[in-house]
Short mmCIF file of C-alpha atoms in Angstrom, two decimals:
data_model
loop_
_atom_site.label_atom_id
_atom_site.label_comp_id
_atom_site.label_asym_id
_atom_site.label_seq_id
_atom_site.Cartn_x
_atom_site.Cartn_y
_atom_site.Cartn_z
CA MET A 1 8.38 20.87 15.91
CA ALA A 2 10.18 23.28 13.61
CA ASN A 3 12.98 20.73 12.90
CA TRP A 4 10.33 18.10 12.18
CA VAL A 5 8.76 20.31 9.55
CA VAL A 6 12.17 21.12 8.00
CA ASN A 7 12.92 17.36 7.64
CA ASN A 8 9.39 16.25 6.59
CA TRP A 9 7.78 19.10 4.80
CA LEU A 10 7.39 17.24 1.53
CA SER A 11 5.90 14.19 3.22
CA VAL A 12 3.40 16.49 4.99
CA LEU A 13 2.60 18.18 1.59
CA VAL A 14 1.89 14.78 -0.04
CA LEU A 15 -0.23 13.69 2.92
CA VAL A 16 -2.19 16.97 2.98
CA THR A 17 -2.78 16.79 -0.79
CA TRP A 18 -4.06 13.21 -0.53
CA LEU A 19 -6.38 14.11 2.34
CA ALA A 20 -7.56 17.21 0.46
CA LEU A 21 -8.45 15.14 -2.57
CA ASN A 22 -10.47 12.80 -0.41
CA VAL A 23 -12.30 15.74 1.14
CA PHE A 24 -12.95 17.30 -2.27
CA LEU A 25 -14.21 13.97 -3.86
CA PHE A 26 -16.49 13.25 -0.84
CA THR A 27 -17.94 16.79 -0.71
CA HIS A 28 -18.45 17.02 -4.48
CA ALA A 29 -20.21 13.62 -4.64
CA PHE A 30 -22.27 14.38 -1.48
CA LEU A 31 -23.58 17.65 -2.85
CA SER A 32 -24.24 16.18 -6.23
CA TYR A 33 -26.59 13.51 -4.75
CA GLU A 34 -27.96 15.76 -1.95
CA LYS A 35 -28.84 18.80 -4.09
CA GLY A 36 -28.97 17.53 -7.67
CA ASP A 37 -32.31 17.53 -9.54
CA LYS A 38 -31.51 14.11 -10.99
CA TYR A 39 -31.88 12.40 -7.63
CA TYR A 40 -34.78 14.52 -6.24
CA TYR A 41 -37.14 11.59 -6.31
CA THR A 42 -34.59 9.12 -5.06
CA ARG A 43 -34.04 11.31 -2.03
CA GLU A 44 -37.77 11.18 -1.33
CA ILE A 45 -37.30 7.55 -0.55
CA LEU A 46 -33.73 7.41 0.79
CA GLY A 47 -33.13 10.78 2.39
CA SER A 48 -29.51 11.82 3.04
CA ALA A 49 -28.31 8.23 3.33
CA LEU A 50 -28.16 8.28 -0.51
CA ALA A 51 -25.51 11.00 -0.50
CA TRP A 52 -23.55 9.43 2.25
CA ALA A 53 -23.37 6.10 0.36
CA ARG A 54 -22.35 7.64 -2.97
CA ALA A 55 -19.80 10.06 -1.51
CA SER A 56 -18.06 7.25 0.40
CA ALA A 57 -18.19 5.12 -2.78
CA ARG A 58 -16.37 7.86 -4.69
CA CYS A 59 -13.60 7.98 -2.10
CA LEU A 60 -13.48 4.12 -2.09
CA ASN A 61 -12.80 4.17 -5.84
CA PHE A 62 -10.15 6.85 -5.53
CA ASN A 63 -8.23 5.02 -2.76
CA SER A 64 -8.61 1.69 -4.48
CA MET A 65 -6.97 3.28 -7.44
CA LEU A 66 -4.02 4.26 -5.25
CA ILE A 67 -3.61 1.14 -3.07
CA LEU A 68 -1.67 -0.91 -5.61
CA LEU A 69 0.77 1.77 -6.80
CA PRO A 70 3.03 1.70 -3.67
CA MET A 71 3.40 -2.04 -4.14
CA CYS A 72 4.72 -1.78 -7.72
CA ARG A 73 8.27 -2.34 -6.65
CA ASN A 74 9.78 -2.32 -10.11
CA LEU A 75 8.02 1.00 -10.74
CA LEU A 76 9.55 2.40 -7.56
CA SER A 77 12.95 1.14 -8.43
CA PHE A 78 12.61 2.74 -11.88
CA LEU A 79 11.59 6.02 -10.35
CA ARG A 80 14.43 5.82 -7.88
CA GLY A 81 16.87 5.39 -10.80
CA THR A 82 15.37 8.18 -12.87
CA CYS A 83 15.40 10.45 -9.74
CA SER A 84 19.08 9.81 -9.04
CA LEU A 85 19.73 13.50 -9.65
CA CYS A 86 16.61 14.69 -7.77
CA ARG A 87 16.76 16.36 -4.43
CA ARG A 88 17.10 14.19 -1.44
CA THR A 89 13.64 15.10 0.01
CA LEU A 90 12.01 14.00 -3.26
CA ARG A 91 13.73 10.58 -3.37
CA LYS A 92 12.89 9.97 0.24
CA GLN A 93 9.13 9.87 -0.59
CA LEU A 94 9.68 6.60 -2.46
CA ASP A 95 10.81 5.08 0.80
CA HIS A 96 7.41 5.73 2.41
CA ASN A 97 5.58 3.50 0.05
CA LEU A 98 4.49 0.97 2.70
CA THR A 99 3.39 3.78 5.03
CA PHE A 100 1.26 5.27 2.28
CA HIS A 101 -0.07 1.90 1.44
CA LYS A 102 -1.26 1.41 4.98
CA LEU A 103 -2.81 4.92 5.17
CA VAL A 104 -4.74 4.27 1.98
CA ALA A 105 -5.94 0.91 3.38
CA TYR A 106 -7.14 2.65 6.55
CA MET A 107 -9.03 5.17 4.40
CA ILE A 108 -10.63 2.35 2.40
CA CYS A 109 -11.78 0.75 5.67
CA LEU A 110 -13.26 4.03 6.91
CA HIS A 111 -15.25 4.68 3.74
CA THR A 112 -16.28 0.97 3.52
CA ALA A 113 -17.88 1.36 6.97
CA ILE A 114 -19.64 4.53 5.96
CA HIS A 115 -20.84 2.93 2.72
CA ILE A 116 -22.18 -0.16 4.41
CA VAL A 117 -24.06 1.72 7.13
CA ALA A 118 -25.55 4.14 4.56
CA HIS A 119 -26.78 1.28 2.27
CA LEU A 120 -28.28 -0.57 5.22
CA PHE A 121 -30.39 2.54 5.87
CA ASN A 122 -31.16 2.66 2.10
CA PHE A 123 -32.35 -0.91 1.94
CA GLU A 124 -34.49 -0.47 5.02
CA ARG A 125 -36.09 2.66 3.54
CA TYR A 126 -36.71 0.99 0.24
CA SER A 127 -38.55 -1.75 2.09
CA ARG A 128 -40.53 0.56 4.31
CA SER A 129 -41.59 2.87 1.45
CA LEU A 130 -42.88 -0.15 -0.55
CA GLN A 131 -44.95 -1.36 2.39
CA ALA A 132 -46.42 2.13 3.17
CA THR A 133 -50.05 2.66 2.39
CA ASP A 134 -50.33 6.37 3.22
CA GLY A 135 -50.32 7.42 -0.41
CA SER A 136 -47.18 9.56 0.07
CA LEU A 137 -44.80 10.40 -2.76
CA ALA A 138 -42.32 7.89 -1.49
CA SER A 139 -44.93 5.13 -1.58
CA VAL A 140 -46.02 6.09 -5.07
CA LEU A 141 -42.45 6.14 -6.30
CA SER A 142 -41.80 2.71 -4.77
CA SER A 143 -44.89 1.26 -6.45
CA LEU A 144 -43.64 2.09 -9.94
CA SER A 145 -43.25 -1.35 -11.49
CA HIS A 146 -40.25 -3.03 -13.16
CA GLN A 147 -42.64 -4.27 -15.85
CA GLU A 148 -43.72 -0.78 -16.90
CA THR A 149 -44.20 -0.89 -20.66
CA GLU A 150 -43.57 2.77 -21.37
CA GLY A 151 -40.03 3.65 -20.47
CA ASP A 152 -37.88 2.55 -17.63
CA SER A 153 -39.92 3.98 -14.74
CA TRP A 154 -39.00 1.91 -11.64
CA LEU A 155 -37.03 3.47 -8.80
CA ASN A 156 -37.25 1.01 -5.92
CA PRO A 157 -35.29 -2.19 -6.54
CA ILE A 158 -37.42 -4.04 -3.94
CA GLN A 159 -40.59 -4.95 -5.94
CA SER A 160 -42.36 -7.31 -3.52
CA PRO A 161 -43.46 -6.59 0.05
CA ASN A 162 -42.32 -10.16 0.85
CA MET A 163 -38.79 -9.46 -0.22
CA THR A 164 -36.60 -8.87 2.82
CA VAL A 165 -33.46 -6.67 3.04
CA LEU A 166 -31.41 -9.82 3.61
CA HIS A 167 -32.87 -11.44 0.42
CA MET A 168 -32.13 -8.28 -1.52
CA THR A 169 -28.58 -8.19 -0.22
CA PHE A 170 -27.71 -11.74 -1.35
CA THR A 171 -29.66 -11.87 -4.63
CA SER A 172 -28.53 -8.55 -6.22
CA ILE A 173 -25.19 -8.07 -7.83
CA PRO A 174 -24.33 -4.97 -5.81
CA GLY A 175 -25.43 -6.58 -2.56
CA PHE A 176 -23.66 -9.96 -3.04
CA THR A 177 -20.43 -8.37 -4.28
CA GLY A 178 -20.58 -5.91 -1.49
CA VAL A 179 -20.65 -8.82 1.09
CA ILE A 180 -17.79 -10.55 -0.68
CA ILE A 181 -15.72 -7.32 -0.79
CA THR A 182 -16.32 -6.66 2.88
CA ILE A 183 -15.38 -10.19 3.96
CA VAL A 184 -12.14 -9.99 1.85
CA LEU A 185 -11.31 -6.60 3.28
CA VAL A 186 -11.83 -7.77 6.91
CA LEU A 187 -9.62 -10.81 6.34
CA MET A 188 -6.82 -8.74 4.67
CA VAL A 189 -6.86 -6.06 7.43
CA THR A 190 -6.98 -8.40 10.43
CA SER A 191 -4.18 -10.59 9.03
CA SER A 192 -1.99 -7.50 8.49
CA VAL A 193 -1.66 -6.52 12.15
CA GLU A 194 1.95 -6.50 13.43
CA PHE A 195 1.61 -9.59 15.56
CA ILE A 196 0.30 -11.88 12.79
CA ARG A 197 2.58 -10.46 10.18
CA ARG A 198 5.63 -11.14 12.33
CA SER A 199 4.68 -14.41 13.96
CA TYR A 200 2.50 -15.99 11.22
CA PHE A 201 3.83 -14.53 7.95
CA GLU A 202 2.29 -17.31 5.89
CA VAL A 203 -1.20 -16.33 7.12
CA PHE A 204 -0.53 -12.68 6.12
CA TRP A 205 0.96 -13.70 2.73
CA TYR A 206 -1.88 -15.93 1.61
CA THR A 207 -4.65 -13.84 2.92
CA HIS A 208 -3.28 -10.65 1.44
CA HIS A 209 -3.30 -12.13 -1.98
CA ILE A 210 -7.06 -12.45 -2.03
CA PHE A 211 -6.98 -8.74 -2.96
CA ILE A 212 -7.60 -10.11 -6.49
CA ILE A 213 -11.14 -11.01 -5.35
CA TYR A 214 -11.55 -7.55 -3.87
CA PHE A 215 -10.74 -5.81 -7.15
CA ILE A 216 -12.89 -8.19 -9.21
CA GLY A 217 -15.82 -7.64 -6.92
CA LEU A 218 -15.25 -3.91 -6.91
CA GLY A 219 -15.15 -3.76 -10.70
CA ILE A 220 -18.59 -5.39 -11.08
CA HIS A 221 -20.18 -4.00 -7.92
CA GLY A 222 -22.14 -1.28 -9.65
CA ILE A 223 -23.35 -3.28 -12.63
CA GLY A 224 -26.84 -3.80 -11.11
CA GLY A 225 -27.63 -0.03 -11.29
CA ILE A 226 -29.65 -0.09 -8.11
CA VAL A 227 -29.10 3.59 -7.46
CA ARG A 228 -31.28 5.33 -10.05
CA GLY A 229 -31.96 8.92 -10.97
CA GLN A 230 -34.38 10.77 -13.28
CA THR A 231 -33.38 10.92 -16.89
CA GLU A 232 -32.39 14.22 -18.53
CA GLU A 233 -35.33 14.02 -20.96
CA SER A 234 -37.80 13.43 -18.11
CA ILE A 235 -36.38 16.32 -16.11
CA LYS A 236 -36.87 18.69 -19.08
CA GLU A 237 -40.44 17.38 -19.57
CA SER A 238 -41.43 17.16 -15.90
CA HIS A 239 -39.06 18.96 -13.64
CA PRO A 240 -39.33 17.57 -10.11
CA HIS A 241 -39.52 21.01 -8.46
CA MET A 242 -42.65 21.74 -10.50
CA CYS A 243 -44.22 18.27 -10.55
CA ALA A 244 -43.39 16.56 -7.35
CA GLU A 245 -46.26 18.14 -5.38
CA SER A 246 -48.84 17.12 -8.09
CA PHE A 247 -47.80 13.48 -8.23
CA GLU A 248 -51.47 12.34 -7.94
CA LYS A 249 -52.10 13.88 -11.48
CA TRP A 250 -49.13 12.24 -13.24
CA ASP A 251 -51.41 9.90 -15.14
CA ASP A 252 -53.94 12.57 -16.15
CA HIS A 253 -53.98 13.21 -19.90
CA ASP A 254 -54.47 16.94 -19.39
CA SER A 255 -51.68 17.30 -16.87
CA HIS A 256 -48.40 18.95 -17.99
CA CYS A 257 -46.59 16.73 -15.50
CA LYS A 258 -45.91 13.24 -16.75
CA ARG A 259 -44.73 10.23 -14.83
CA PRO A 260 -40.93 10.56 -14.27
CA GLN A 261 -38.63 8.09 -16.08
CA PHE A 262 -35.55 6.82 -14.31
CA GLU A 263 -32.19 5.18 -15.28
CA GLY A 264 -29.57 3.39 -13.26
CA ASN A 265 -26.05 4.73 -12.82
CA SER A 266 -23.46 2.95 -14.87
CA ALA A 267 -20.70 1.11 -13.08
CA GLU A 268 -17.83 3.43 -12.26
CA SER A 269 -15.45 1.51 -10.13
CA TRP A 270 -13.74 -0.24 -13.03
CA LYS A 271 -12.83 3.08 -14.58
CA TRP A 272 -10.86 4.03 -11.52
CA ILE A 273 -8.93 0.73 -11.05
CA LEU A 274 -8.32 -0.19 -14.66
CA ALA A 275 -5.07 1.75 -15.21
CA PRO A 276 -3.40 0.73 -11.94
CA GLY A 277 -4.70 -2.81 -12.41
CA VAL A 278 -3.03 -3.08 -15.83
CA LEU A 279 0.21 -1.54 -14.44
CA TYR A 280 0.22 -4.08 -11.58
CA ILE A 281 -0.38 -6.93 -13.96
CA PHE A 282 2.68 -5.87 -16.03
CA GLU A 283 4.61 -5.62 -12.72
CA ARG A 284 3.72 -9.19 -11.86
CA ILE A 285 4.52 -10.48 -15.33
CA LEU A 286 7.98 -8.82 -15.16
CA ARG A 287 8.61 -10.25 -11.72
CA PHE A 288 7.49 -13.71 -12.82
CA TYR A 289 9.82 -13.58 -15.80
CA ARG A 290 12.74 -12.54 -13.72
CA SER A 291 12.01 -15.18 -11.05
CA GLN A 292 12.19 -17.91 -13.65
CA GLN A 293 15.77 -17.18 -14.55
CA ARG A 294 18.20 -19.80 -13.31
CA VAL A 295 19.97 -19.14 -10.01
CA MET A 296 23.25 -21.06 -9.17
CA ILE A 297 24.15 -21.36 -5.52
CA THR A 298 27.94 -21.22 -5.25
CA LYS A 299 28.43 -21.38 -1.53
CA VAL A 300 26.44 -22.33 1.59
CA VAL A 301 27.66 -21.28 4.99
CA MET A 302 26.04 -22.08 8.36
CA HIS A 303 26.80 -19.39 10.90
CA PRO A 304 26.18 -19.58 14.67
CA SER A 305 22.71 -18.70 16.00
CA LYS A 306 21.02 -20.56 13.12
CA VAL A 307 21.98 -18.02 10.48
CA LEU A 308 22.30 -19.35 6.85
CA GLU A 309 24.39 -17.62 4.28
CA LEU A 310 23.71 -18.24 0.59
CA GLN A 311 26.13 -16.98 -2.08
CA MET A 312 24.54 -17.08 -5.53
CA ILE A 313 25.09 -16.04 -9.14
CA LYS A 314 22.44 -15.17 -11.76
CA ARG A 315 22.85 -14.07 -15.33
CA GLY A 316 22.30 -10.39 -15.81
CA PHE A 317 22.02 -9.71 -12.03
CA SER A 318 23.02 -6.18 -11.11
CA MET A 319 22.73 -4.70 -7.60
CA GLU A 320 23.43 -1.60 -5.52
CA VAL A 321 24.23 -1.41 -1.85
CA GLY A 322 21.32 -1.87 0.53
CA GLN A 323 18.96 -3.44 -1.96
CA TYR A 324 16.87 -6.57 -1.34
CA ILE A 325 15.47 -9.52 -3.20
CA PHE A 326 12.46 -11.91 -2.85
CA VAL A 327 13.41 -15.53 -2.38
CA ASN A 328 11.26 -18.52 -3.14
CA CYS A 329 12.01 -22.25 -2.49
CA PRO A 330 9.57 -24.38 -4.56
CA SER A 331 10.32 -27.50 -2.46
CA ILE A 332 8.93 -25.67 0.64
CA SER A 333 6.18 -23.57 -0.91
CA SER A 334 5.72 -22.54 -4.54
CA LEU A 335 3.69 -19.50 -3.57
CA GLU A 336 5.59 -17.90 -0.73
CA TRP A 337 8.15 -15.20 -1.49
CA HIS A 338 10.17 -13.71 1.38
CA PRO A 339 12.28 -10.47 1.30
CA PHE A 340 15.96 -10.58 2.27
CA THR A 341 18.57 -7.83 2.15
CA LEU A 342 21.59 -8.40 0.06
CA THR A 343 24.74 -8.64 2.19
CA SER A 344 27.21 -8.70 -0.65
CA ALA A 345 28.90 -5.68 -2.19
CA PRO A 346 28.27 -4.58 -5.84
CA GLU A 347 32.00 -4.95 -6.50
CA GLU A 348 31.80 -8.77 -5.75
CA ASP A 349 31.14 -11.33 -8.41
CA PHE A 350 28.26 -12.96 -6.50
CA PHE A 351 25.33 -11.82 -4.45
CA SER A 352 24.60 -13.17 -1.00
CA ILE A 353 21.86 -13.05 1.68
CA HIS A 354 21.83 -14.09 5.36
CA ILE A 355 18.75 -15.92 6.63
CA ARG A 356 17.96 -16.18 10.29
CA ALA A 357 15.39 -18.78 11.63
CA ALA A 358 12.35 -16.67 12.36
CA GLY A 359 9.37 -18.78 11.34
CA ASP A 360 8.24 -21.99 9.76
CA TRP A 361 9.45 -21.09 6.27
CA THR A 362 12.99 -19.99 7.27
CA GLU A 363 13.29 -22.89 9.68
CA ASN A 364 12.39 -25.33 6.92
CA LEU A 365 14.80 -23.65 4.49
CA ILE A 366 17.68 -23.91 6.91
CA LYS A 367 16.88 -27.61 7.59
CA ALA A 368 16.84 -28.28 3.84
CA PHE A 369 20.30 -26.85 3.47
CA GLU A 370 21.63 -28.64 6.61
CA GLN A 371 20.89 -32.05 5.16
CA GLN A 372 24.22 -33.61 4.20
CA HIS A 373 23.30 -36.15 1.60
CA SER A 374 20.41 -34.38 -0.15
CA PRO A 375 20.67 -32.20 -3.24
CA ILE A 376 20.76 -28.53 -2.73
CA PRO A 377 17.19 -27.08 -2.83
CA ARG A 378 16.37 -24.99 -5.94
CA ILE A 379 16.04 -21.29 -5.21
CA GLU A 380 14.17 -18.63 -7.23
CA VAL A 381 15.08 -14.95 -6.92
CA ASP A 382 13.06 -11.92 -7.80
CA GLY A 383 14.83 -8.50 -7.75
CA PRO A 384 16.80 -6.68 -6.71
CA PHE A 385 14.66 -3.80 -5.48
CA GLY A 386 15.77 -0.42 -4.31
CA THR A 387 15.67 0.82 -0.71
CA VAL A 388 16.61 3.94 1.21
CA SER A 389 20.09 2.50 1.83
CA GLU A 390 21.08 3.15 -1.82
CA ASP A 391 21.53 6.81 -0.87
CA VAL A 392 24.14 6.15 1.78
CA PHE A 393 27.00 7.39 -0.41
CA ARG A 394 25.21 10.61 -1.12
CA TYR A 395 25.96 11.79 2.44
CA GLU A 396 29.32 13.12 3.66
CA VAL A 397 28.53 11.55 7.01
CA ALA A 398 26.47 8.35 7.40
CA MET A 399 25.35 6.78 10.67
CA LEU A 400 24.36 3.11 10.22
CA VAL A 401 22.26 1.43 12.92
CA GLY A 402 21.34 -2.23 12.70
CA ALA A 403 19.59 -4.38 15.36
CA GLY A 404 19.84 -8.13 15.28
CA ILE A 405 19.61 -9.48 11.76
CA GLY A 406 18.98 -5.81 10.81
CA VAL A 407 22.75 -5.39 10.41
CA THR A 408 22.56 -7.23 6.99
CA PRO A 409 22.01 -4.21 4.77
CA PHE A 410 25.04 -2.48 6.29
CA ALA A 411 27.28 -5.49 5.62
CA SER A 412 26.84 -4.67 1.94
CA ILE A 413 27.59 -0.96 2.56
CA LEU A 414 30.70 -1.61 4.64
CA LYS A 415 32.07 -4.02 2.18
CA SER A 416 31.51 -1.59 -0.69
CA ILE A 417 33.21 1.21 1.27
CA TRP A 418 36.22 -1.07 1.76
CA TYR A 419 36.34 -1.79 -1.96
CA LYS A 420 35.94 1.87 -2.89
CA PHE A 421 38.78 2.87 -0.51
CA ARG A 422 40.94 0.13 -1.86
CA HIS A 423 40.38 1.27 -5.52
CA ALA A 424 40.56 4.97 -4.59
CA ASP A 425 37.06 5.86 -5.86
CA HIS A 426 37.10 9.65 -6.13
CA ASN A 427 33.20 9.71 -6.36
CA LEU A 428 32.91 8.52 -2.81
CA LYS A 429 31.99 11.35 -0.48
CA THR A 430 32.65 9.32 2.66
CA GLN A 431 36.10 10.02 4.05
CA THR A 432 36.25 7.99 7.26
CA ALA A 433 34.34 5.05 8.45
CA GLY A 434 33.80 4.02 12.11
CA HIS A 435 33.08 0.37 12.90
CA ALA A 436 31.59 -1.45 15.78
CA ALA A 437 32.24 -5.16 16.56
CA LEU A 438 30.34 -8.38 16.81
CA ASN A 439 31.60 -11.85 17.77
CA PHE A 440 34.91 -11.18 19.53
CA ASP A 441 35.91 -14.84 19.32
CA LYS A 442 36.21 -14.52 15.52
CA ALA A 443 39.12 -13.11 13.58
CA THR A 444 36.73 -11.30 11.26
CA ASP A 445 33.12 -10.01 11.49
CA ILE A 446 30.53 -12.65 10.93
CA LEU A 447 28.63 -10.57 8.38
CA THR A 448 31.11 -8.21 6.76
CA GLY A 449 34.13 -10.45 6.77
CA LEU A 450 36.24 -7.35 7.81
CA LYS A 451 38.68 -7.21 10.70
CA HIS A 452 36.75 -4.27 12.16
CA LYS A 453 33.82 -5.57 14.06
CA THR A 454 30.46 -4.37 15.43
CA PHE A 455 30.15 -3.62 19.21
CA PHE A 456 27.25 -5.11 21.22
CA GLY A 457 25.03 -2.83 23.27
CA ARG A 458 22.81 0.17 22.63
CA PRO A 459 24.75 3.43 22.43
CA MET A 460 23.76 6.66 24.29
CA TRP A 461 22.09 8.21 21.36
CA ASP A 462 22.22 11.79 22.67
CA ASN A 463 26.00 11.50 23.10
CA GLU A 464 26.33 10.00 19.58
CA PHE A 465 24.32 12.70 17.85
CA SER A 466 25.87 15.49 19.88
CA THR A 467 29.30 14.29 18.96
CA ILE A 468 28.50 14.06 15.25
CA ALA A 469 26.84 17.50 15.27
CA THR A 470 29.89 18.99 16.94
CA ASN A 471 32.47 17.31 14.66
CA HIS A 472 30.47 18.00 11.44
CA PRO A 473 28.81 21.33 12.03
CA LYS A 474 28.04 22.05 8.41
CA SER A 475 27.35 18.57 7.01
CA VAL A 476 24.28 16.68 5.99
CA VAL A 477 24.15 13.45 8.03
CA GLY A 478 22.26 10.40 6.81
CA VAL A 479 20.98 8.17 9.68
CA PHE A 480 20.11 4.68 8.38
CA LEU A 481 18.23 2.06 10.45
CA CYS A 482 17.25 -1.49 9.90
CA GLY A 483 15.53 -2.48 13.14
CA PRO A 484 12.46 -2.36 15.35
CA GLN A 485 9.98 0.48 15.57
CA ALA A 486 10.90 1.50 19.06
CA LEU A 487 14.43 2.12 18.00
CA ALA A 488 13.21 3.99 14.93
CA LYS A 489 11.16 6.27 17.20
CA SER A 490 14.28 7.15 19.30
CA LEU A 491 16.46 7.84 16.29
CA ARG A 492 13.80 9.90 14.50
CA LYS A 493 13.41 12.04 17.61
CA CYS A 494 17.19 12.60 17.86
CA CYS A 495 17.31 13.58 14.14
CA HIS A 496 14.68 16.27 14.73
CA GLN A 497 16.30 17.40 17.98
CA TYR A 498 19.85 17.83 16.67
CA SER A 499 19.07 19.23 13.18
CA SER A 500 19.73 22.92 12.89
CA LEU A 501 16.96 25.22 11.61
CA ASP A 502 19.68 26.92 9.56
CA PRO A 503 19.95 24.89 6.29
CA ARG A 504 23.73 25.85 6.16
CA LYS A 505 24.40 23.97 9.34
CA VAL A 506 24.13 20.28 10.36
CA GLN A 507 21.05 18.44 9.19
CA PHE A 508 20.18 14.85 10.21
CA TYR A 509 18.00 12.84 7.79
CA PHE A 510 16.33 9.71 9.16
CA ASN A 511 16.01 6.72 6.82
CA LYS A 512 14.51 3.38 7.72
CA GLU A 513 14.43 0.11 5.80
CA ASN A 514 10.96 -0.98 4.80
CA PHE A 515 9.92 -4.18 2.91
#
């Protein structure tokens, strides 16, 4: 546990800060609506469900503001570049962008559920109070008409006993947009589960892009002003603590308590999402501009096991080791963009990717390039974008672990090391490089093109970590993985287990590729 804290203290701090902000915003909004004089009369009808609905809405707005930021890949690449001199623990936070994106999404789902349940109670209590004939304060407040000539006095949005909760839901702006937002959220969340994302990427891709509907609906959700409170002038003239009990005398001329006046809350959601929305629009414009730049395919290689290698050149393209690009083939789908790790080295005069058949899109792409007498399909490229593997040369000792097609980011790294050794790069901290081997029937490795190859089989991780810790007792070791989650769990555990509590001794830092 202590080693885990040493390696992840900043991640824990960020997570705790985010959770604390959610708790603060929820508590502040809850107390404002549960105790505030402005909503005294509204609580007479709705009870505590009002506070639950508004507090969850506040947290929904806050997390909707955050949800897009981790997906601004150009922003993250820019921050990674500007933080090149920052401490390792600070830069590592940028590599948790997808994890944070998922956590924020879970928080949005939680508060959406609270918000929906609370408003269902609210609508039911609005309906019941309007139908009540007991002469209670709640029934009097509900009977205040929308057509009141003097001031804006209505409080209950349901103005007819014949109006059902269902009718109110689908005919009001907040109700209808709320239904649309909920449907969109359910579709996005269910299509994001691991099985669908891996096996039916197209479903995930198209469904996830209806987030645009979510944000449009969220921005106009509060326009109707259904939740209303007493105006400041009315509170000064007829304070609810003094006048609520004498509500039967509100219309008397000699009474000091006048009929309260109410006003709807202005829409707030758009204020929260405006800035990140504009930032994301600029992000998409930049990515669209870059994707329209011409890409020339210089070489196509079909490797065994249905692996396609594309070597390309593009004007102004500059990369670092371990980075990735998004690839689109308009002849297959003009909307689908798929991420692929670059397998070429920055020192080479081209950039390359290896594509394995792992779905309809990749299979169709490989078939398109296998056709002998057809023109080469046009490819569009967006990127490159930074990943955790960019920091590999910042470690004196680096341990690279790739599973299956996950070896591709390390092909770039191994090639770059070879070039740096060849040109005697004095900025390279790495002094030795150990290789494993793949495809023994080939003279060179299928991915790196080097004579040293990659061995099959899973190593005994305890032995590997123990050996590295013994041979490098005072080094900072970077462990880089591109592979399945089960393997990540094992390596993360070994990093915590074999890291010393003494910062002057060996430290293992776990880094995993995320797209």
